[in-house]
Short mmCIF file of C-alpha atoms and ligand atoms in Angstrom, two decimals:
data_model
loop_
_atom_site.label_atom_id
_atom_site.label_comp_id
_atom_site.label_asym_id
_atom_site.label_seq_id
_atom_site.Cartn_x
_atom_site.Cartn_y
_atom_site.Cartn_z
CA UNK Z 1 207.59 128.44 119.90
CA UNK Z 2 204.11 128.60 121.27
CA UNK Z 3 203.53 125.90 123.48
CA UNK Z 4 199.55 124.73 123.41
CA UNK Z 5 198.32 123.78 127.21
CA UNK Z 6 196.90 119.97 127.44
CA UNK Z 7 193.39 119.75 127.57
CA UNK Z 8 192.04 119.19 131.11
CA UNK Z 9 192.02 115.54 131.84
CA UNK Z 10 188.78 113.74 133.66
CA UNK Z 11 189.53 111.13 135.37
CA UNK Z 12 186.28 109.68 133.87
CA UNK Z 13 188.07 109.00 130.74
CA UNK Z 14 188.98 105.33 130.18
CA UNK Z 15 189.08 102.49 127.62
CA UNK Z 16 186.01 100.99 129.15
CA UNK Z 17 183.71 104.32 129.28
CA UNK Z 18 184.29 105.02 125.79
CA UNK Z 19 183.89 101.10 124.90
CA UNK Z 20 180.60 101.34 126.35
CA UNK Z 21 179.37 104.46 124.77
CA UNK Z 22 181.14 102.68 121.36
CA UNK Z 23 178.92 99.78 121.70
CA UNK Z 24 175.54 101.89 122.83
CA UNK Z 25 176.21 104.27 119.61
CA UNK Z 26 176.88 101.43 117.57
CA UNK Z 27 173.86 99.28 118.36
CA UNK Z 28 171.99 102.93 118.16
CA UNK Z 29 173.53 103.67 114.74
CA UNK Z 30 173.40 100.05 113.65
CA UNK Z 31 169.39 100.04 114.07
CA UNK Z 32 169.19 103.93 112.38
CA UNK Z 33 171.41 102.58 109.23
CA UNK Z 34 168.93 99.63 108.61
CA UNK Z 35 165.38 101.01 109.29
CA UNK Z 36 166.67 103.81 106.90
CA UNK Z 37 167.74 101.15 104.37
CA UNK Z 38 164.12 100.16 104.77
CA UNK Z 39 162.87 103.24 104.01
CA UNK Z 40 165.26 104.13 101.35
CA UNK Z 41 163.93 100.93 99.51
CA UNK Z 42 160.63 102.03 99.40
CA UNK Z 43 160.77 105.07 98.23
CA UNK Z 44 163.21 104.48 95.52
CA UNK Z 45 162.23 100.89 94.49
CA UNK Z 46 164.67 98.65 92.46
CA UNK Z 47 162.58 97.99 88.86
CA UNK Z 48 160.50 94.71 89.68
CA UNK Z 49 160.72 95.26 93.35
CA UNK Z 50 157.19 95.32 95.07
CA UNK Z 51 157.31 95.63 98.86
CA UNK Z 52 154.54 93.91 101.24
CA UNK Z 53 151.32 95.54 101.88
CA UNK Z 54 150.87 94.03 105.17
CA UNK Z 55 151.66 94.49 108.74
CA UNK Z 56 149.78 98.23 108.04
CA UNK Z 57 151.69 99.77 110.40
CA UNK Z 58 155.05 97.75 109.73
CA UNK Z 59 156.14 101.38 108.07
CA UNK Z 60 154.93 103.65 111.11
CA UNK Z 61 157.20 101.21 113.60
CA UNK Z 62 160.45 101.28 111.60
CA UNK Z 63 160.90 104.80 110.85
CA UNK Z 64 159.81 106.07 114.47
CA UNK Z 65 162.30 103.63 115.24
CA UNK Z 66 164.57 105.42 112.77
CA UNK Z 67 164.02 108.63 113.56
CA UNK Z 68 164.13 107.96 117.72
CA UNK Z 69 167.18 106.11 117.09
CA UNK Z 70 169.02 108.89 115.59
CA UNK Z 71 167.57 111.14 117.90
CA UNK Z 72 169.23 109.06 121.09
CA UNK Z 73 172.22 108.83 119.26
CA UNK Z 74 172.74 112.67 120.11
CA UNK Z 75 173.73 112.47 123.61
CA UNK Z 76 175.59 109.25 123.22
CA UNK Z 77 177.75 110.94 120.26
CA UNK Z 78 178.43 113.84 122.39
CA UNK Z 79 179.82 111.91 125.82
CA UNK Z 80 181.65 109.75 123.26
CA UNK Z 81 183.53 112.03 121.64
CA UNK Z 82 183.89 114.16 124.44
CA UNK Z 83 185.40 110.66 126.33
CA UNK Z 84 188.18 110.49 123.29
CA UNK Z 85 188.66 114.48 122.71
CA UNK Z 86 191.99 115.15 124.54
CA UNK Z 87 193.59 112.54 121.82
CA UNK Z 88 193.18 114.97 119.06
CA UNK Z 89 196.05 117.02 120.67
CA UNK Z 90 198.36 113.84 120.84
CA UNK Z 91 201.98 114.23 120.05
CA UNK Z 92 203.43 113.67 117.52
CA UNK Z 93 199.76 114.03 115.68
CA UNK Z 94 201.12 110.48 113.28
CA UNK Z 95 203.27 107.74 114.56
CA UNK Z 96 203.00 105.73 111.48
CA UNK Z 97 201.70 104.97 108.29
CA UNK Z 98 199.05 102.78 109.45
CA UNK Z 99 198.71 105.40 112.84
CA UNK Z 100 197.53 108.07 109.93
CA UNK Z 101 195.31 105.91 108.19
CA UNK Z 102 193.52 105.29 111.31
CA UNK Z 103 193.18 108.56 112.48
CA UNK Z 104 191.82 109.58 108.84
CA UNK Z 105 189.29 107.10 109.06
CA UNK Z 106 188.19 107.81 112.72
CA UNK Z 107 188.01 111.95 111.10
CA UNK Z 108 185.56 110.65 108.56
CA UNK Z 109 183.62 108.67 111.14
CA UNK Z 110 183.12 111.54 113.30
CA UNK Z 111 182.63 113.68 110.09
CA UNK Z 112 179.80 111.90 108.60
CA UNK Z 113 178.21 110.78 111.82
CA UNK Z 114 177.98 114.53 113.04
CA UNK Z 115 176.24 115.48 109.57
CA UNK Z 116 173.97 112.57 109.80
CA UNK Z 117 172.44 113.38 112.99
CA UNK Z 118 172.63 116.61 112.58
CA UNK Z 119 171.12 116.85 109.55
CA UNK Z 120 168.52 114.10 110.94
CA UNK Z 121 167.51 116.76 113.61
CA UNK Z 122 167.12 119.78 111.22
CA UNK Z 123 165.14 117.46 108.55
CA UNK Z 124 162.71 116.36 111.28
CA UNK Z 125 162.50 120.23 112.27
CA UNK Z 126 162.09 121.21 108.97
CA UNK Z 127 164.60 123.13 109.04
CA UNK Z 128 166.19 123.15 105.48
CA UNK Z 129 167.93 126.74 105.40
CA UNK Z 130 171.22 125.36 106.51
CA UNK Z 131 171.20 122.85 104.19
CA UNK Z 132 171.84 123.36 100.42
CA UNK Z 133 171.21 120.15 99.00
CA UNK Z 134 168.47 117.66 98.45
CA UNK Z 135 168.35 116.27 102.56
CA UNK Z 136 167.43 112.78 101.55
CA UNK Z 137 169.74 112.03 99.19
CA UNK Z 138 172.57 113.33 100.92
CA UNK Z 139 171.52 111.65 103.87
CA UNK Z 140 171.49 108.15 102.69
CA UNK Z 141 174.87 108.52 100.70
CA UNK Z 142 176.67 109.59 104.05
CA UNK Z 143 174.79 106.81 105.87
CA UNK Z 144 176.92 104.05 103.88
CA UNK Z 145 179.88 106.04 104.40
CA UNK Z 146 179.21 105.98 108.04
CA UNK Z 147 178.51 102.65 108.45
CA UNK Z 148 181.80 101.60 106.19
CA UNK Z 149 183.66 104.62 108.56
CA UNK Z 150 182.05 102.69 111.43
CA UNK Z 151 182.99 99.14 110.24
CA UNK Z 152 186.59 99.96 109.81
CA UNK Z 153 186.62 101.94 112.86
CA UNK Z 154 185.42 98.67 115.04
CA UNK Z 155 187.61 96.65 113.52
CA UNK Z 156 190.32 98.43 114.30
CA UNK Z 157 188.98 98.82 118.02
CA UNK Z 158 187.70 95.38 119.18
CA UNK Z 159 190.87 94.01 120.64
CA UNK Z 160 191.12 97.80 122.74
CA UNK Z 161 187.39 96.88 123.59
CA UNK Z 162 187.86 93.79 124.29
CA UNK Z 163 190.69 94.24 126.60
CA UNK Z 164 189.04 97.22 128.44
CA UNK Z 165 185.74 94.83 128.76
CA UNK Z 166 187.64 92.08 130.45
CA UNK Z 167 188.81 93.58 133.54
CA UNK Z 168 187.32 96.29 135.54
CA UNK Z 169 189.23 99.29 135.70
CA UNK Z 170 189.70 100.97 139.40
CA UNK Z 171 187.53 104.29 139.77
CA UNK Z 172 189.45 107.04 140.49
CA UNK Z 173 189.50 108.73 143.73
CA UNK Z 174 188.62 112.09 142.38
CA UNK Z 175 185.41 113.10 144.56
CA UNK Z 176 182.32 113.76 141.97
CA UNK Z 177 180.69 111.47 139.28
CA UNK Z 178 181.93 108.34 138.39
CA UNK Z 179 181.85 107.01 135.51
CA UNK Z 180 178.83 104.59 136.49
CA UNK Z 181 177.05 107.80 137.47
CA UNK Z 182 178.35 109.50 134.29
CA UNK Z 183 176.66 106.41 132.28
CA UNK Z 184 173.52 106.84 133.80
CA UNK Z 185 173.79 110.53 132.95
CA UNK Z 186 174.16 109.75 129.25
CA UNK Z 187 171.47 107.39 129.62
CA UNK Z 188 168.79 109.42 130.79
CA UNK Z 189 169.63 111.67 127.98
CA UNK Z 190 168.89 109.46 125.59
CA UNK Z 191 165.84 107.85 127.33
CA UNK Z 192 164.61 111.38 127.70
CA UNK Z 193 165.18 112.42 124.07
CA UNK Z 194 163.07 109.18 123.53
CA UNK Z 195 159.89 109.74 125.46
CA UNK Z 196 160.03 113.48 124.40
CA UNK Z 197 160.01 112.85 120.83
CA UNK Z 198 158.07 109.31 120.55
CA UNK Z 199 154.87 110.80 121.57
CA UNK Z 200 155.15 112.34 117.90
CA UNK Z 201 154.43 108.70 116.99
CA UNK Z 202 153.41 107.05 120.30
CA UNK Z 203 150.04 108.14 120.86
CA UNK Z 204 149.99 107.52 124.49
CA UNK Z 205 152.99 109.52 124.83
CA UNK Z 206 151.92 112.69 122.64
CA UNK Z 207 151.25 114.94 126.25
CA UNK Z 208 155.20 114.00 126.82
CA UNK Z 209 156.34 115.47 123.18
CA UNK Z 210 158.12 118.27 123.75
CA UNK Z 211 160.61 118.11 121.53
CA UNK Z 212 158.67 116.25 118.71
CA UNK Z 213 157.92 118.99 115.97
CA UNK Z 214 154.54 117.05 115.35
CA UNK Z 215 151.64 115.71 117.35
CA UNK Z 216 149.67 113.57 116.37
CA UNK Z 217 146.61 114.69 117.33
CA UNK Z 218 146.94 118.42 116.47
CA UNK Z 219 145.87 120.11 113.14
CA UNK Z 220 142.48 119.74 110.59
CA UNK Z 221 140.51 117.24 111.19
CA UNK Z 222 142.95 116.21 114.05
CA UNK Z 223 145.89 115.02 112.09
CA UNK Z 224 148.88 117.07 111.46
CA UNK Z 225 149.73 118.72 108.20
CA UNK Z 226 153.16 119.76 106.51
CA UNK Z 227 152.08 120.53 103.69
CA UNK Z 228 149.11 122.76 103.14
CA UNK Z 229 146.53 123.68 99.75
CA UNK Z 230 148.17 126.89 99.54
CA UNK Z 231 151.62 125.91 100.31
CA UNK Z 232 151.01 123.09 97.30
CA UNK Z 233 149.00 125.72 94.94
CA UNK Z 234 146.51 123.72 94.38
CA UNK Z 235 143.60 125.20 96.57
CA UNK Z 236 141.58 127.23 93.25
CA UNK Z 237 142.19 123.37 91.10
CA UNK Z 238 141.27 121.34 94.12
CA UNK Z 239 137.91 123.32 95.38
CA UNK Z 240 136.50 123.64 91.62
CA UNK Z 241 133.48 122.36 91.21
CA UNK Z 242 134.43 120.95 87.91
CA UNK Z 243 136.71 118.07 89.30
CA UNK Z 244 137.21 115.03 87.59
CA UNK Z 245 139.20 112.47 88.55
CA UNK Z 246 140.61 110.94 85.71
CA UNK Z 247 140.90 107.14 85.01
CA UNK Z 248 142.82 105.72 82.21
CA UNK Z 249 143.32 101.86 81.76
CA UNK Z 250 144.89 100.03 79.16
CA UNK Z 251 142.11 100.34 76.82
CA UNK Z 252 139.57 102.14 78.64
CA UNK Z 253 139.02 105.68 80.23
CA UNK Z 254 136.69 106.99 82.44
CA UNK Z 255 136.33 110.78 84.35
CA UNK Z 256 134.07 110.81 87.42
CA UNK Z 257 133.01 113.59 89.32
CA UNK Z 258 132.87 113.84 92.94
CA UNK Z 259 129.37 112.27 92.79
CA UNK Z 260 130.38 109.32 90.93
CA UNK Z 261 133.09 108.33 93.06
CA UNK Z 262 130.29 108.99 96.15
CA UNK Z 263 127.79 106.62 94.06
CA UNK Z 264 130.64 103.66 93.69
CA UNK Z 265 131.17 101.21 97.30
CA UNK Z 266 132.27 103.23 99.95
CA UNK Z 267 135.14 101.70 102.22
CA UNK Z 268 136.58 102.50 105.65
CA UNK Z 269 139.77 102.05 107.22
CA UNK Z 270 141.70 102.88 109.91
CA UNK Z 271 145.14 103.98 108.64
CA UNK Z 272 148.31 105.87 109.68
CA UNK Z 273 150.31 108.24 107.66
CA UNK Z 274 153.81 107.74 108.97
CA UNK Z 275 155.88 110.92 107.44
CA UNK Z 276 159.63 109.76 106.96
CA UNK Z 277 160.48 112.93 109.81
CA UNK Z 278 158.99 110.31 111.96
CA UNK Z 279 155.60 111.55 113.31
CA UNK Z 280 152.85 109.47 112.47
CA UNK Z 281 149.09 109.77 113.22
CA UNK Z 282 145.92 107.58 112.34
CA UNK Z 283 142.96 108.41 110.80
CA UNK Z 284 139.72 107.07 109.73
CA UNK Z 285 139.82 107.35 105.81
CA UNK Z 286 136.49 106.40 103.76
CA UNK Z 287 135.92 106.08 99.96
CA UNK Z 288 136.56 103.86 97.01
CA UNK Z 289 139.09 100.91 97.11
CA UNK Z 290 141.90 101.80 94.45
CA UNK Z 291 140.86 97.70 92.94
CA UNK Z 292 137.56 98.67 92.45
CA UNK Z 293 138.43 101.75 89.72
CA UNK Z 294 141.14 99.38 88.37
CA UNK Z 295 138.84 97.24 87.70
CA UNK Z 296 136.54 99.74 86.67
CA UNK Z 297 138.55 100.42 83.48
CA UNK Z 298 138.73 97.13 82.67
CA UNK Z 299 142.05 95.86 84.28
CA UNK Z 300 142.57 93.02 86.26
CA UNK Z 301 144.00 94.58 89.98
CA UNK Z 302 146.26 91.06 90.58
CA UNK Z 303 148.36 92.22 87.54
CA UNK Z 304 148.14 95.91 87.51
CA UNK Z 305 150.90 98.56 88.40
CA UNK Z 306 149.19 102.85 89.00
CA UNK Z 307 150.20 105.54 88.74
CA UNK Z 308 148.82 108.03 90.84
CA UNK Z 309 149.36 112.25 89.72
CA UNK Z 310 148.20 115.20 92.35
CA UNK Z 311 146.42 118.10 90.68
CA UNK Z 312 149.47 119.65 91.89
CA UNK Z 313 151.50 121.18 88.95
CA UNK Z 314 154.82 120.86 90.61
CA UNK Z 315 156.26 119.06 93.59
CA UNK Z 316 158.41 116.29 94.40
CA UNK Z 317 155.82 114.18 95.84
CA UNK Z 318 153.11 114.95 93.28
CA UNK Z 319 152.85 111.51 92.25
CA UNK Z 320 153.53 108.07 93.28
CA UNK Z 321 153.86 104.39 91.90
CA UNK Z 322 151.12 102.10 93.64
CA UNK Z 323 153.06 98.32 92.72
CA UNK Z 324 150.33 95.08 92.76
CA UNK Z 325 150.61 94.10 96.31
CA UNK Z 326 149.06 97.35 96.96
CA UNK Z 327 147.08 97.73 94.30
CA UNK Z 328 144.99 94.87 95.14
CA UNK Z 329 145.03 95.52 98.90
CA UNK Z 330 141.31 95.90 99.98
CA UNK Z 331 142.57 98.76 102.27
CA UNK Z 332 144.25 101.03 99.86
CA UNK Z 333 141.66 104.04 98.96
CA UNK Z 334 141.44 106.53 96.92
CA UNK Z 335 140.13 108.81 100.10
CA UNK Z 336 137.07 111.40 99.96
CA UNK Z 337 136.55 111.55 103.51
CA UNK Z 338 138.65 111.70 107.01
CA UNK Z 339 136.27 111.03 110.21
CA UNK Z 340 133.20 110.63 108.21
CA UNK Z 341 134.03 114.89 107.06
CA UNK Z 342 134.87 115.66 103.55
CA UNK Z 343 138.82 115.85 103.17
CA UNK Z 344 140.06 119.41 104.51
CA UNK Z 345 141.78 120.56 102.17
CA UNK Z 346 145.11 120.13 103.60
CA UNK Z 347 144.23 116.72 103.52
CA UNK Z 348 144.06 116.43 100.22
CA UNK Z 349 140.28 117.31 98.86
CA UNK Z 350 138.79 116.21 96.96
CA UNK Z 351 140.71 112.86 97.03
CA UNK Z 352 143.66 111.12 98.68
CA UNK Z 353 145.74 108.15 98.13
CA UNK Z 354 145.68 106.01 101.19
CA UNK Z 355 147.40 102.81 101.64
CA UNK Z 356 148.71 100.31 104.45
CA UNK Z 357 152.59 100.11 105.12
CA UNK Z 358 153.41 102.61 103.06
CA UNK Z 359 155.79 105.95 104.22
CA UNK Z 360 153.88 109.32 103.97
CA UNK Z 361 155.27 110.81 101.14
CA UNK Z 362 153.83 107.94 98.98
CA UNK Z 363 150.41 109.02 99.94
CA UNK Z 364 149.21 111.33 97.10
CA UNK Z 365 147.08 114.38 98.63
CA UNK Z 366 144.77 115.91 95.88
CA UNK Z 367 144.82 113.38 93.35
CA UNK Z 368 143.17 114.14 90.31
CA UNK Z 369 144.53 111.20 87.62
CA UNK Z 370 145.46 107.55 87.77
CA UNK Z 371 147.00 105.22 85.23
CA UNK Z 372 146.54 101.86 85.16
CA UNK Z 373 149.16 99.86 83.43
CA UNK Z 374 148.66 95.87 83.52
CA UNK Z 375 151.19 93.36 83.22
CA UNK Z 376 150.64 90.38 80.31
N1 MTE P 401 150.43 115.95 96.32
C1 MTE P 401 151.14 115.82 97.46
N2 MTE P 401 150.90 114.78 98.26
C2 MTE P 401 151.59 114.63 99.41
C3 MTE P 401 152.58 115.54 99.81
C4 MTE P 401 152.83 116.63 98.94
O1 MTE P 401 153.69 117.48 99.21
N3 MTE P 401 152.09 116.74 97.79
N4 MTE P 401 153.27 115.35 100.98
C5 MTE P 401 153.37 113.96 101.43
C6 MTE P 401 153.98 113.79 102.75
S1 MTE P 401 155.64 114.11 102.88
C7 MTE P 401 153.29 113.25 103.79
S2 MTE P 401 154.07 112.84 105.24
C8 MTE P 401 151.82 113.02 103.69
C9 MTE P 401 151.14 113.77 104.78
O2 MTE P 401 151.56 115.06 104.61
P1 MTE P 401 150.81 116.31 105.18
O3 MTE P 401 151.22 116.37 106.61
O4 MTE P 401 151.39 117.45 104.39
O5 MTE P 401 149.38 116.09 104.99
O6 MTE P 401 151.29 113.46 102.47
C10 MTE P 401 152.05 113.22 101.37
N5 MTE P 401 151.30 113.56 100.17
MO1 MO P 402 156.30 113.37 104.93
#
């Protein structure tokens, strides 16, 4: 018989490190689950569901939030499991009935909380190769199984927390960390992950973003791009000089060119576009307030639902549903201009969809038609 060696035991390990690293990753996790419920809702409204339009940035703060969340849940996931490894060799492997079930749930906590950030991490790197499915989806799915995993997991724990929380455990003697000073290690990760990545979103912070895929400040017309004209196809549709943007209402239509939209009121606003991989960046968008051509076909913008469709011919995000709050938001424009320049067209030339609180995939680049529908 081959006899396996035990794992090395630290003398770090105890009920009370791992308690503490439980509650950090579950206040961490806790936080990720609901900003992504957030964000989820959104994008994938319930019918009849509209969503605020207002605080403008409300969307920018929840999914950094998300997204540095997740991100500081990596080091806290590693020195947790790593405090609870050595039980995975236990003997005997079941004790009970109720001894399996709990180790099959704490396998499909660990499971689907390892995909989830991992999966986080390659989404926000844009990384896709190693993933064969449609990321988002997958990712909120496995996000209610975590948080029912997690659930069941500390309701199985709290007494063992609770008892481990109530008295302080001697340190041991071994020279080396201790467990405070492991602790602080795991904390610095985290905080470090945090300012390295939040300057993707944190202006202030962008010279500190190492590890943030985006900055904010860098790309045309100083605002990043994922997604490019000629990554879209729609650089030949989008530079021809025979543009119209298309207009239909309930019973009118109209087609302007690019210098009828210029000869309508002209609107600024500051606004960010806050990508769900968590960078966000503001810029100073001018042109024609999505009311105004509602109106313009003869709908009332208080009672009107748009559609808005990219001259893109294919593409996930080619269009969008703007629902009434937005719609008759004086800030949401139909963009021609970013910093007083013509759209690049990266950007979205010869027109944008721009809108407050609203998450970046919402905001239709290259928009060449909008339907109005109005409500009775
Ligand atoms: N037509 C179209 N609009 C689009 C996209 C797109 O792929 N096609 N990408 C969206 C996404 S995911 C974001 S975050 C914002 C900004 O994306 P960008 O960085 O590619 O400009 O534009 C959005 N608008
Ligand atoms: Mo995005």
């Amino acid at each position: 018989m081959v006899r396996h060696p035990a794992p090395p035991v630290s003398p770090l390990r105890s009920h009370r490190l791992t308690s503490v690293l439980g509650i950090a990753l579950g206040v961490s996790f806790g936080i990720c689950f609901l900003t992504g419920l957030y964000s989820h809702l959104l994008q994938h409204p319930p019918a009849g569901f509209a969503w605020p339009s207002r605080p403008a940035g409300l969307y920018r703060f929840t999914q950094g939030l998300h997204v540095i969340t997740g991100l500081a849940s990596v080091p806290l996931l590693g020195a947790k499991l790593w405090s609870v490894y050595p039980r995975l060799f236990q003997w005997p492997p079941v004790r009970s009935i109720a001894h399996a079930a709990e180790r099959a749930g704490v396998a499909v906590l660990v499971a689907a909380a390892l995909f989830q950030v991992v999966g986080g991490v390659l989404n926000v790197s844009r990384w896709y190769a190693p993933m064969p499915f449609f990321f988002t989806a997958a990712h909120y799915w496995v996000g209610w199984l975590t948080v029912g995993a997690l659930l069941v997991h500390i309701g199985v724990q709290l007494p063992t927390v609770r008892a481990a929380l109530s008295r302080p455990e001697p340190q041991p003697d071994a020279a080396g960390l201790t467990r405070r000073g492991l602790l602080g290690a795991v904390a610095a990760a985290a905080g470090l992950i945090t300012v390295v990545t939040a300057g993707q979103t944190v202006r202030p912070l962008s010279g500190l973003a190492l590890l943030a895929p985006r900055r904010p400040d860098v790309g045309p017309q100083g605002l990043p791009v994922n997604n490019t004209a000629d990554d879209a196809g729609v650089r030949s549709t989008a530079l021809d000089p025979a543009f119209r943007l298309s207009i239909t209402g309930p019973d009118r239509h109209v087609d302007l060119d690019l210098t009828a939209l210029n000869a309508l009121d002209q609107y600024t606003a500051d606004l960010p576009i806050a990508c769900v991989e968590g960078w966000s960046a503001v810029g100073t968008w001018s042109g024609v307030r999505l009311r105004d051509l509602v109106a313009l076909v003869g709908a009332d913008p208080e009672r009107s639902t748009v559609v808005v469709e990219s001259l893109e011919a294919r593409g996930r995000y080619r269009t969008s549903t703007v629902a009434t709050p937005h719609v008759r938001d004086p800030l949401t424009l139909i963009a021609l201009r970013l910093g007083g320049e013509p759209l690049h067209p990266d950007h979205g030339y010869p027109a944008r969809l721009i809108a407050p609180n609203r998450p970046g995939v919402l905001q239709t680049k290259w928009v060449g038609a909008i339907t109005v529908r109005e409500r009775s």
